[in-house]
Coordinates of C-alpha atoms in Angstrom, one line a residue:
Chain A
M1 CA 160.6 53.9 43.0
A2 CA 158.2 51.8 40.9
T3 CA 158.4 51.1 37.2
K4 CA 155.6 51.8 34.7
Q5 CA 154.8 48.1 34.6
E6 CA 154.6 47.8 38.4
I7 CA 152.3 50.8 38.6
A8 CA 150.1 49.5 35.7
S9 CA 149.8 46.1 37.4
F10 CA 148.9 47.7 40.8
I11 CA 146.3 49.9 39.2
A12 CA 144.8 47.0 37.1
K13 CA 144.5 45.0 40.3
E14 CA 143.3 47.6 42.7
F15 CA 141.0 49.6 40.3
P16 CA 139.7 46.8 38.1
Q17 CA 137.0 49.1 36.5
T18 CA 139.4 51.9 35.6
R19 CA 139.3 53.1 32.0
V20 CA 142.7 54.8 32.4
Q21 CA 145.9 53.2 31.0
V22 CA 149.4 54.1 32.0
L23 CA 151.5 55.2 29.0
E24 CA 154.6 56.5 30.7
A25 CA 155.9 57.0 34.2
G26 CA 159.1 58.2 35.7
G27 CA 161.4 61.3 35.8
M28 CA 158.9 63.3 37.9
S29 CA 156.3 62.8 35.2
A30 CA 153.6 60.5 33.8
T31 CA 151.3 60.2 30.9
V32 CA 148.0 58.3 31.0
A33 CA 145.1 57.8 28.6
H34 CA 141.4 57.5 29.4
E35 CA 139.2 55.5 27.0
V36 CA 136.2 57.4 25.7
G37 CA 133.0 55.3 25.2
A38 CA 129.3 55.6 25.9
N39 CA 129.9 56.2 29.7
E40 CA 132.2 59.2 29.1
L41 CA 130.2 60.9 26.3
R42 CA 127.9 63.9 26.8
P43 CA 125.2 65.4 24.7
G44 CA 126.7 67.6 22.0
G45 CA 129.5 65.1 21.3
T46 CA 131.9 65.8 24.1
V47 CA 133.6 64.1 27.0
S48 CA 132.3 64.3 30.5
G49 CA 134.0 66.5 33.1
P50 CA 134.4 63.6 35.6
A51 CA 136.2 61.5 32.9
M52 CA 138.7 64.4 32.5
M53 CA 139.0 64.8 36.3
A54 CA 139.6 61.0 36.7
T55 CA 142.4 61.3 34.1
A56 CA 144.1 64.1 35.9
D57 CA 143.8 62.4 39.3
V58 CA 145.4 59.1 38.0
A59 CA 148.1 60.9 36.1
L60 CA 149.2 62.6 39.3
Y61 CA 149.0 59.3 41.3
V62 CA 151.1 57.5 38.7
A63 CA 153.8 60.2 38.6
I64 CA 154.1 60.1 42.4
L65 CA 154.1 56.3 42.6
A66 CA 156.9 56.2 40.1
E67 CA 159.0 58.3 42.5
I68 CA 158.1 56.9 45.9
G69 CA 157.1 53.3 45.0
I70 CA 153.7 51.6 45.5
V71 CA 152.3 53.5 48.5
P72 CA 148.6 52.8 48.3
L73 CA 147.6 55.2 51.1
T74 CA 148.9 58.2 49.1
V75 CA 145.6 60.2 48.7
T76 CA 144.5 63.3 46.9
T77 CA 144.0 66.3 49.1
S78 CA 143.2 69.0 46.6
L79 CA 142.5 69.3 42.9
N80 CA 142.0 72.5 40.8
F81 CA 140.6 72.3 37.3
N82 CA 140.3 74.8 34.5
F83 CA 138.2 73.6 31.5
M84 CA 139.2 75.4 28.4
R85 CA 138.0 73.7 25.2
K86 CA 135.5 71.0 24.3
P87 CA 137.3 67.7 24.0
S88 CA 136.7 65.5 20.9
A89 CA 134.1 62.7 21.4
D90 CA 136.1 60.1 19.4
R91 CA 139.5 60.4 20.9
R92 CA 141.0 59.3 24.2
I93 CA 141.8 61.9 26.8
I94 CA 145.5 62.1 27.4
G95 CA 146.8 63.4 30.7
A96 CA 150.4 64.5 30.9
C97 CA 151.6 65.2 34.5
K98 CA 154.7 67.0 35.7
L99 CA 155.4 67.0 39.4
L100 CA 156.3 70.4 40.7
K101 CA 157.3 69.3 44.2
L102 CA 157.9 66.0 45.9
G103 CA 158.2 66.5 49.6
R104 CA 158.2 64.0 52.4
T105 CA 154.5 64.5 53.1
L106 CA 153.1 66.5 50.2
A107 CA 153.5 66.2 46.4
V108 CA 152.2 68.8 44.0
G109 CA 151.9 68.4 40.3
E110 CA 150.2 69.8 37.2
V111 CA 148.4 67.9 34.5
S112 CA 147.7 69.0 30.9
L113 CA 144.8 67.3 29.3
Y114 CA 144.4 66.8 25.6
S115 CA 142.2 64.9 23.1
E116 CA 144.7 62.3 21.7
G117 CA 146.5 63.6 18.7
L118 CA 145.2 67.2 18.9
P119 CA 147.5 70.0 19.9
E120 CA 145.3 72.2 22.0
M121 CA 144.9 71.7 25.7
V122 CA 141.3 70.9 26.7
A123 CA 141.7 71.3 30.4
H124 CA 144.4 71.9 33.0
A125 CA 144.7 70.6 36.6
V126 CA 146.9 71.2 39.6
G127 CA 146.7 68.8 42.5
T128 CA 148.2 67.9 45.8
Y129 CA 148.6 64.4 47.3
A130 CA 149.4 63.6 50.9
I131 CA 152.0 60.9 51.3
P132 CA 151.8 58.9 54.5
P133 CA 154.5 60.0 57.0
K134 CA 156.2 56.6 57.4
R135 CA 156.9 54.7 54.3
S136 CA 159.3 51.9 53.6
Chain B
M1 CA 113.7 79.7 36.2
A2 CA 113.2 76.0 36.2
T3 CA 111.6 73.8 38.8
K4 CA 113.2 70.8 40.5
Q5 CA 111.0 68.5 38.3
E6 CA 111.9 70.2 35.1
I7 CA 115.6 70.0 35.9
A8 CA 115.3 66.4 37.0
S9 CA 113.6 65.5 33.7
F10 CA 116.2 67.4 31.6
I11 CA 119.0 65.6 33.4
A12 CA 117.4 62.2 33.1
K13 CA 116.9 62.8 29.3
E14 CA 120.3 64.4 28.5
F15 CA 122.5 62.4 30.9
P16 CA 120.7 59.0 30.9
Q17 CA 123.7 57.2 32.6
T18 CA 124.0 59.7 35.5
R19 CA 123.8 58.2 39.0
V20 CA 123.0 61.6 40.4
Q21 CA 119.5 62.5 41.6
V22 CA 118.1 66.0 42.2
L23 CA 116.8 66.3 45.8
E24 CA 116.2 70.0 46.0
A25 CA 116.6 73.1 43.7
G26 CA 115.8 76.7 44.0
G27 CA 116.6 79.8 46.2
M28 CA 120.2 80.0 44.9
S29 CA 120.9 76.5 46.1
A30 CA 120.5 72.8 45.3
T31 CA 120.9 69.4 46.9
V32 CA 121.8 66.2 44.9
A33 CA 122.6 62.6 45.8
H34 CA 125.0 60.3 44.0
E35 CA 124.3 56.5 44.3
V36 CA 127.3 54.5 45.4
G37 CA 127.8 51.0 43.9
A38 CA 130.6 48.9 42.5
N39 CA 131.5 51.6 40.0
E40 CA 132.0 54.2 42.7
L41 CA 133.9 52.1 45.3
R42 CA 137.6 52.0 45.8
P43 CA 139.9 49.7 47.7
G44 CA 139.7 50.3 51.4
G45 CA 136.0 50.8 51.3
T46 CA 135.7 54.3 50.2
V47 CA 134.1 56.3 47.4
S48 CA 136.1 57.4 44.3
G49 CA 137.2 60.9 43.8
P50 CA 135.5 61.2 40.4
A51 CA 132.2 60.2 41.9
M52 CA 132.5 63.0 44.4
M53 CA 133.6 65.4 41.7
A54 CA 130.6 64.5 39.6
T55 CA 128.3 65.1 42.5
A56 CA 129.7 68.6 43.0
D57 CA 129.6 69.5 39.3
V58 CA 125.9 68.4 39.0
A59 CA 124.9 70.2 42.3
L60 CA 126.3 73.5 40.8
Y61 CA 124.6 72.9 37.5
V62 CA 121.2 72.2 39.1
A63 CA 121.5 75.3 41.4
I64 CA 122.2 77.5 38.3
L65 CA 119.5 76.0 36.1
A66 CA 117.0 76.6 38.9
E67 CA 117.7 80.3 38.6
I68 CA 118.3 80.8 34.8
G69 CA 116.1 78.0 33.4
I70 CA 117.2 75.1 31.2
V71 CA 120.2 76.6 29.4
P72 CA 122.1 73.4 28.2
L73 CA 125.2 75.3 27.0
T74 CA 126.0 76.5 30.5
V75 CA 129.4 74.9 31.0
T76 CA 131.8 74.4 33.9
T77 CA 134.9 76.6 33.5
S78 CA 136.7 75.8 36.8
L79 CA 136.3 73.5 39.8
N80 CA 138.4 73.5 42.9
F81 CA 138.2 70.5 45.3
N82 CA 139.5 69.8 48.8
F83 CA 139.2 66.3 50.0
M84 CA 139.0 66.1 53.8
R85 CA 137.7 62.8 55.0
K86 CA 137.2 59.3 53.7
P87 CA 133.5 58.9 52.7
S88 CA 131.5 55.9 53.8
A89 CA 131.3 53.1 51.3
D90 CA 127.7 52.3 52.0
R91 CA 126.0 55.7 51.9
R92 CA 125.1 58.0 49.0
I93 CA 127.2 61.1 48.5
I94 CA 125.2 64.2 49.1
G95 CA 126.2 67.5 47.5
A96 CA 124.7 70.7 48.9
C97 CA 125.4 73.7 46.7
K98 CA 125.0 77.4 47.5
L99 CA 125.5 79.9 44.8
L100 CA 127.8 82.8 45.8
K101 CA 127.2 84.8 42.6
L102 CA 124.9 84.7 39.7
G103 CA 126.1 87.2 37.1
R104 CA 125.0 87.6 33.5
T105 CA 127.9 85.5 32.2
L106 CA 129.5 83.8 35.2
A107 CA 128.1 81.9 38.1
V108 CA 130.1 80.9 41.2
G109 CA 129.0 78.5 43.9
E110 CA 130.3 76.3 46.6
V111 CA 129.4 72.7 47.4
S112 CA 129.7 70.8 50.6
L113 CA 129.9 67.0 50.2
Y114 CA 128.7 64.5 52.8
S115 CA 128.1 60.8 53.2
E116 CA 124.3 60.7 53.6
G117 CA 123.3 61.0 57.2
L118 CA 126.7 61.7 58.6
P119 CA 127.5 65.2 60.0
E120 CA 131.2 65.6 58.8
M121 CA 132.0 67.2 55.5
V122 CA 134.0 64.7 53.3
A123 CA 135.0 67.2 50.6
H124 CA 134.4 70.8 49.6
A125 CA 134.2 72.3 46.1
V126 CA 134.0 75.7 44.6
G127 CA 133.2 76.1 40.9
T128 CA 132.4 78.6 38.2
Y129 CA 130.1 78.1 35.2
A130 CA 130.0 80.2 32.1
I131 CA 126.5 81.2 31.0
P132 CA 126.0 81.8 27.3
P133 CA 125.7 85.5 26.6
K134 CA 122.3 85.6 25.0
R135 CA 119.7 83.5 26.6
S136 CA 115.9 83.6 26.3
Chain C
M1 CA 148.3 93.9 20.9
A2 CA 150.5 95.9 23.2
T3 CA 154.3 96.0 23.5
K4 CA 156.3 95.4 26.6
Q5 CA 157.0 99.2 26.8
E6 CA 153.3 100.2 26.4
I7 CA 152.3 97.7 29.1
A8 CA 155.1 98.9 31.5
S9 CA 154.0 102.6 31.0
F10 CA 150.4 101.7 31.6
I11 CA 151.2 99.8 34.8
A12 CA 153.5 102.6 36.0
K13 CA 150.8 105.2 35.5
E14 CA 147.8 103.2 36.8
F15 CA 149.5 101.4 39.6
P16 CA 152.1 103.9 40.8
Q17 CA 152.9 102.0 44.0
T18 CA 153.4 98.6 42.4
R19 CA 156.8 96.9 43.1
V20 CA 156.4 94.7 40.1
Q21 CA 158.4 95.3 36.9
V22 CA 157.7 94.0 33.5
L23 CA 160.7 92.0 32.1
E24 CA 159.1 90.4 29.0
A25 CA 155.8 90.3 27.3
G26 CA 154.4 88.7 24.2
G27 CA 154.0 85.3 22.5
M28 CA 151.2 84.3 25.0
S29 CA 153.7 84.7 27.8
A30 CA 155.2 87.3 30.2
T31 CA 157.9 87.5 32.8
V32 CA 157.8 90.0 35.7
A33 CA 159.9 90.7 38.8
H34 CA 158.7 91.8 42.3
E35 CA 161.2 93.8 44.4
V36 CA 161.7 92.4 47.9
G37 CA 162.2 94.9 50.7
A38 CA 161.0 95.4 54.3
N39 CA 157.4 95.4 53.2
E40 CA 157.6 92.0 51.6
L41 CA 159.7 90.2 54.2
R42 CA 158.4 87.9 56.9
P43 CA 159.9 86.5 60.1
G44 CA 162.2 83.6 59.4
G45 CA 163.7 85.4 56.4
T46 CA 161.1 84.7 53.7
V47 CA 158.9 86.6 51.3
S48 CA 155.2 87.2 52.1
G49 CA 152.5 85.2 50.5
P50 CA 150.7 88.4 49.2
A51 CA 153.9 89.5 47.5
M52 CA 154.0 86.2 45.6
M53 CA 150.3 86.4 44.9
A54 CA 150.7 90.0 43.5
T55 CA 153.5 88.8 41.3
A56 CA 151.4 86.0 39.8
D57 CA 148.4 88.3 39.3
V58 CA 150.5 90.9 37.4
A59 CA 152.3 88.3 35.3
L60 CA 148.9 87.0 34.1
Y61 CA 147.6 90.6 33.4
V62 CA 150.7 91.5 31.4
A63 CA 150.6 88.3 29.3
I64 CA 147.0 89.0 28.4
L65 CA 147.5 92.7 27.7
A66 CA 150.3 91.8 25.4
E67 CA 147.8 89.9 23.3
I68 CA 144.6 92.0 23.5
G69 CA 146.1 95.5 23.9
I70 CA 145.5 97.8 26.9
V71 CA 142.1 96.8 28.1
P72 CA 142.0 98.1 31.7
L73 CA 138.7 96.5 32.6
T74 CA 140.2 93.0 32.2
V75 CA 139.8 91.7 35.7
T76 CA 140.9 88.6 37.7
T77 CA 138.0 86.2 38.3
S78 CA 139.9 83.3 39.9
L79 CA 143.4 82.5 41.2
N80 CA 144.7 79.2 42.6
F81 CA 148.0 79.0 44.4
N82 CA 150.2 76.2 45.6
F83 CA 153.1 77.3 47.8
M84 CA 155.9 74.8 47.6
R85 CA 159.2 76.1 49.0
K86 CA 160.4 79.0 51.1
P87 CA 161.5 81.9 48.8
S88 CA 164.8 83.6 49.4
A89 CA 164.6 86.8 51.4
D90 CA 167.3 88.6 49.4
R91 CA 166.2 87.9 45.8
R92 CA 163.4 89.3 43.7
I93 CA 160.4 87.1 43.0
I94 CA 160.2 86.2 39.3
G95 CA 156.8 85.3 37.8
A96 CA 156.9 83.5 34.5
C97 CA 153.4 83.3 32.9
K98 CA 152.2 81.1 30.0
L99 CA 148.7 81.6 28.7
L100 CA 146.8 78.3 28.3
K101 CA 143.8 79.8 26.6
L102 CA 142.9 83.2 25.2
G103 CA 139.2 83.2 24.4
R104 CA 136.9 86.1 23.6
T105 CA 135.7 86.6 27.1
L106 CA 138.0 84.4 29.3
A107 CA 141.8 84.0 29.5
V108 CA 143.5 81.2 31.5
G109 CA 147.2 81.1 32.3
E110 CA 149.6 79.5 34.7
V111 CA 152.5 81.2 36.5
S112 CA 155.7 79.7 37.9
L113 CA 157.2 81.7 40.7
Y114 CA 160.9 81.6 41.5
S115 CA 163.5 83.4 43.6
E116 CA 165.6 85.2 41.0
G117 CA 168.5 83.1 39.9
L118 CA 167.5 79.9 41.8
P119 CA 166.2 76.9 39.9
E120 CA 163.5 75.6 42.1
M121 CA 159.9 76.8 41.8
V122 CA 158.7 78.4 45.1
A123 CA 155.0 78.6 44.1
H124 CA 152.7 77.9 41.2
A125 CA 149.5 79.7 40.3
V126 CA 146.7 79.3 37.8
G127 CA 144.4 82.1 37.1
T128 CA 141.5 83.3 34.9
Y129 CA 140.7 86.8 33.7
A130 CA 137.4 88.0 32.3
I131 CA 137.9 90.1 29.2
P132 CA 135.1 92.7 28.6
P133 CA 132.8 91.5 25.8
K134 CA 133.2 94.5 23.4
R135 CA 136.8 95.7 23.0
S136 CA 138.3 97.9 20.4
Chain D
M1 CA 144.6 77.0 72.1
A2 CA 145.2 80.7 71.9
T3 CA 142.9 83.6 72.7
K4 CA 142.1 86.4 70.4
Q5 CA 144.4 88.7 72.4
E6 CA 147.3 86.3 72.3
I7 CA 147.0 85.9 68.5
A8 CA 146.6 89.7 68.0
S9 CA 149.8 90.3 70.1
F10 CA 151.7 87.6 68.2
I11 CA 150.7 89.0 64.8
A12 CA 151.5 92.6 65.9
K13 CA 154.9 91.5 67.0
E14 CA 155.8 89.2 64.1
F15 CA 154.1 91.1 61.3
P16 CA 154.6 94.7 62.4
Q17 CA 153.6 96.1 59.0
T18 CA 150.4 94.2 58.7
R19 CA 147.2 96.2 58.1
V20 CA 145.0 93.3 59.2
Q21 CA 143.3 93.4 62.6
V22 CA 141.9 90.4 64.5
L23 CA 138.2 91.0 65.3
E24 CA 137.2 87.5 66.5
A25 CA 138.9 84.1 67.0
G26 CA 137.7 80.8 68.3
G27 CA 135.2 78.0 67.7
M28 CA 136.8 76.9 64.5
S29 CA 136.4 80.4 63.0
A30 CA 137.8 83.9 62.9
T31 CA 137.0 87.3 61.6
V32 CA 139.6 89.9 60.6
A33 CA 139.6 93.4 59.0
H34 CA 142.0 94.9 56.5
E35 CA 142.5 98.6 56.5
V36 CA 142.0 100.3 53.1
G37 CA 144.3 103.2 52.3
A38 CA 146.3 104.5 49.4
N39 CA 148.4 101.3 49.3
E40 CA 145.3 99.1 48.8
L41 CA 143.4 101.2 46.3
R42 CA 143.3 100.6 42.6
P43 CA 142.2 102.8 39.7
G44 CA 138.4 102.9 39.4
G45 CA 138.0 103.1 43.1
T46 CA 138.4 99.6 44.2
V47 CA 140.6 97.5 46.5
S48 CA 143.6 95.5 45.2
G49 CA 143.5 91.8 44.8
P50 CA 146.6 91.3 47.0
A51 CA 144.9 93.1 49.9
M52 CA 141.9 90.8 49.6
M53 CA 144.3 87.8 49.4
A54 CA 146.2 88.9 52.4
T55 CA 142.9 89.2 54.4
A56 CA 141.9 85.7 53.5
D57 CA 145.3 84.3 54.4
V58 CA 145.4 86.0 57.8
A59 CA 141.8 85.0 58.6
L60 CA 142.7 81.3 58.0
Y61 CA 145.9 81.6 60.1
V62 CA 144.0 83.2 63.0
A63 CA 141.3 80.6 62.9
I64 CA 143.9 77.8 63.0
L65 CA 146.1 79.4 65.8
A66 CA 142.9 79.8 67.9
E67 CA 142.6 76.0 67.9
I68 CA 146.2 74.8 68.0
G69 CA 147.9 77.7 69.9
I70 CA 150.7 79.9 68.6
V71 CA 152.6 77.6 66.2
P72 CA 154.5 80.0 64.0
L73 CA 155.7 77.4 61.5
T74 CA 152.1 76.7 60.4
V75 CA 152.3 77.7 56.7
T76 CA 149.9 78.1 53.8
T77 CA 150.2 75.3 51.3
S78 CA 147.3 76.3 48.9
L79 CA 144.9 79.1 48.4
N80 CA 142.0 79.3 45.9
F81 CA 140.2 82.6 45.2
N82 CA 137.1 83.6 43.3
F83 CA 136.7 87.3 42.9
M84 CA 133.0 88.1 42.4
R85 CA 132.2 91.8 42.9
K86 CA 134.1 95.1 43.1
P87 CA 134.8 96.0 46.7
S88 CA 134.1 99.5 48.0
A89 CA 137.1 101.8 48.1
D90 CA 136.1 103.4 51.4
R91 CA 135.4 100.4 53.6
R92 CA 137.6 97.9 55.3
I93 CA 137.7 94.4 53.8
I94 CA 136.3 91.9 56.3
G95 CA 137.4 88.3 56.1
A96 CA 135.2 85.7 57.9
C97 CA 136.8 82.3 58.1
K98 CA 135.3 78.9 59.0
L99 CA 137.5 75.9 59.3
L100 CA 136.2 72.9 57.5
K101 CA 138.8 70.5 58.8
L102 CA 141.5 70.6 61.5
G103 CA 143.6 67.5 61.1
R104 CA 146.9 66.7 62.8
T105 CA 149.0 67.9 59.8
L106 CA 146.5 69.8 57.5
A107 CA 143.9 72.4 58.1
V108 CA 141.3 73.4 55.5
G109 CA 139.1 76.5 55.8
E110 CA 137.0 78.8 53.7
V111 CA 136.9 82.6 53.9
S112 CA 134.1 84.9 52.8
L113 CA 135.3 88.5 52.0
Y114 CA 133.1 91.5 52.3
S115 CA 133.3 95.3 52.2
E116 CA 132.5 96.2 55.8
G117 CA 128.8 96.8 56.4
L118 CA 127.7 95.7 52.9
P119 CA 125.9 92.4 52.5
E120 CA 127.3 91.0 49.3
M121 CA 130.3 88.8 49.2
V122 CA 133.1 90.4 47.2
A123 CA 135.4 87.3 47.0
H124 CA 135.6 83.8 48.4
A125 CA 138.7 81.8 49.3
V126 CA 139.5 78.3 50.3
G127 CA 142.9 77.5 51.7
T128 CA 145.0 74.8 53.3
Y129 CA 147.7 75.1 55.9
A130 CA 150.3 72.6 56.9
I131 CA 150.7 72.2 60.6
P132 CA 154.2 71.0 61.7
P133 CA 154.1 67.4 62.8
K134 CA 155.4 67.8 66.3
R135 CA 153.9 70.6 68.2
S136 CA 153.9 71.3 71.9

């Protein structure tokens, strides 16, 4: 298992350009936040799809690392997104992940995406990660 | 309908930061290329998931605009990804989209993603877009 | 809106061969149960994928009808499934649906599938339904 | 590897109630047909979603078995469906599968579903199967 601090350090080191911050990790779940700036905005005052997709992907990764420890070769194998509402342009995107299964070789989780502080889900994701067969 | 040039101009104007280029559009299909630089790279010498996801999303958008004309409010409602192989770090990501259905209010398409010049598919996406009900 | 009884009557009349029963409906959610008999069993003592998929599809349909009333032309447009554990051969499959969005023309919901009485989720689904534009 | 006949015999023996027939198998692809009778029909003269989903699932299974041989424990881990057009009530559902990846532990494929003899795709599926780690 890895703590929130260990995961945040690992991500800061390995993904120096990431705009996603780890807020919580552990207990088969994780919460992350994606900054929203010029790079993430779209015409009409909304947040880009790829920024939301990145948030979901990192939320899943963090939730899994919190359970299995820092296993860098854990990789996304599938992601399914439903985009439901236009996110707010001036709030961070929050991704709240709950793992549905943590097997030896596959983990499955779902992620609810929100504009920070607003109650309605803007998008929803379900993803699977492959865990390398031999891990220490 | 919109030509490849009209769509490329629209995208350049509305999404000035995009790193995706329109290569072909029309005939219920489209091909786009995503530049790969420091922002898109990941440890281990591979391309980020969000860069691949952005490529697929734009490929679908371009294929639809080529059929229905420039309808900016056409928005992604769902995207499903399967990640199959590690893309090459020093090649553009190519997204080749084929529309499977173009209805009045919903379009569905699939996108094959490749590292430019290499034969094996690195990822595959299927997505749906909602088309605004009244369009000129 | 439609009550649980109205929906159960509608389903019994329109889908006379269904093996799915409505347990609860309303409040943006629904719970249904799928009988498991010879038709649903698979070698190795498990329940068939299509039986689980039917359960999820009906759970979504029931949750939507409970909100919008009996609108028969409401149809599934997409379904995404993750199969996580082997269901029990001698228990009904329970599908618990929660709607994530109920728009004018599109509804999105997720369904957790269980073997009745057992705590672990056997499969998870996310689906979208198209609602006919003009409804009474 | 397994031939079309070996796979058809295996399916007939293990899934005696199946209404799906193997038409072709091999070369990273497969084609199957699902009979349409009273059990598969829906009000309005169309084919049930679960019948289409079963067709896609079997098409994937057959395409994989044709490559890796009869490995019964190969199981579906995810399936994504897009339903695009109303299938014909009086024609078999044809599922044409193409494998996109055949790895050691995961296979990914897509399936195009048609009403037999009609040109337009009625639904499209993408699925992943887990292959048991040690196979003979």
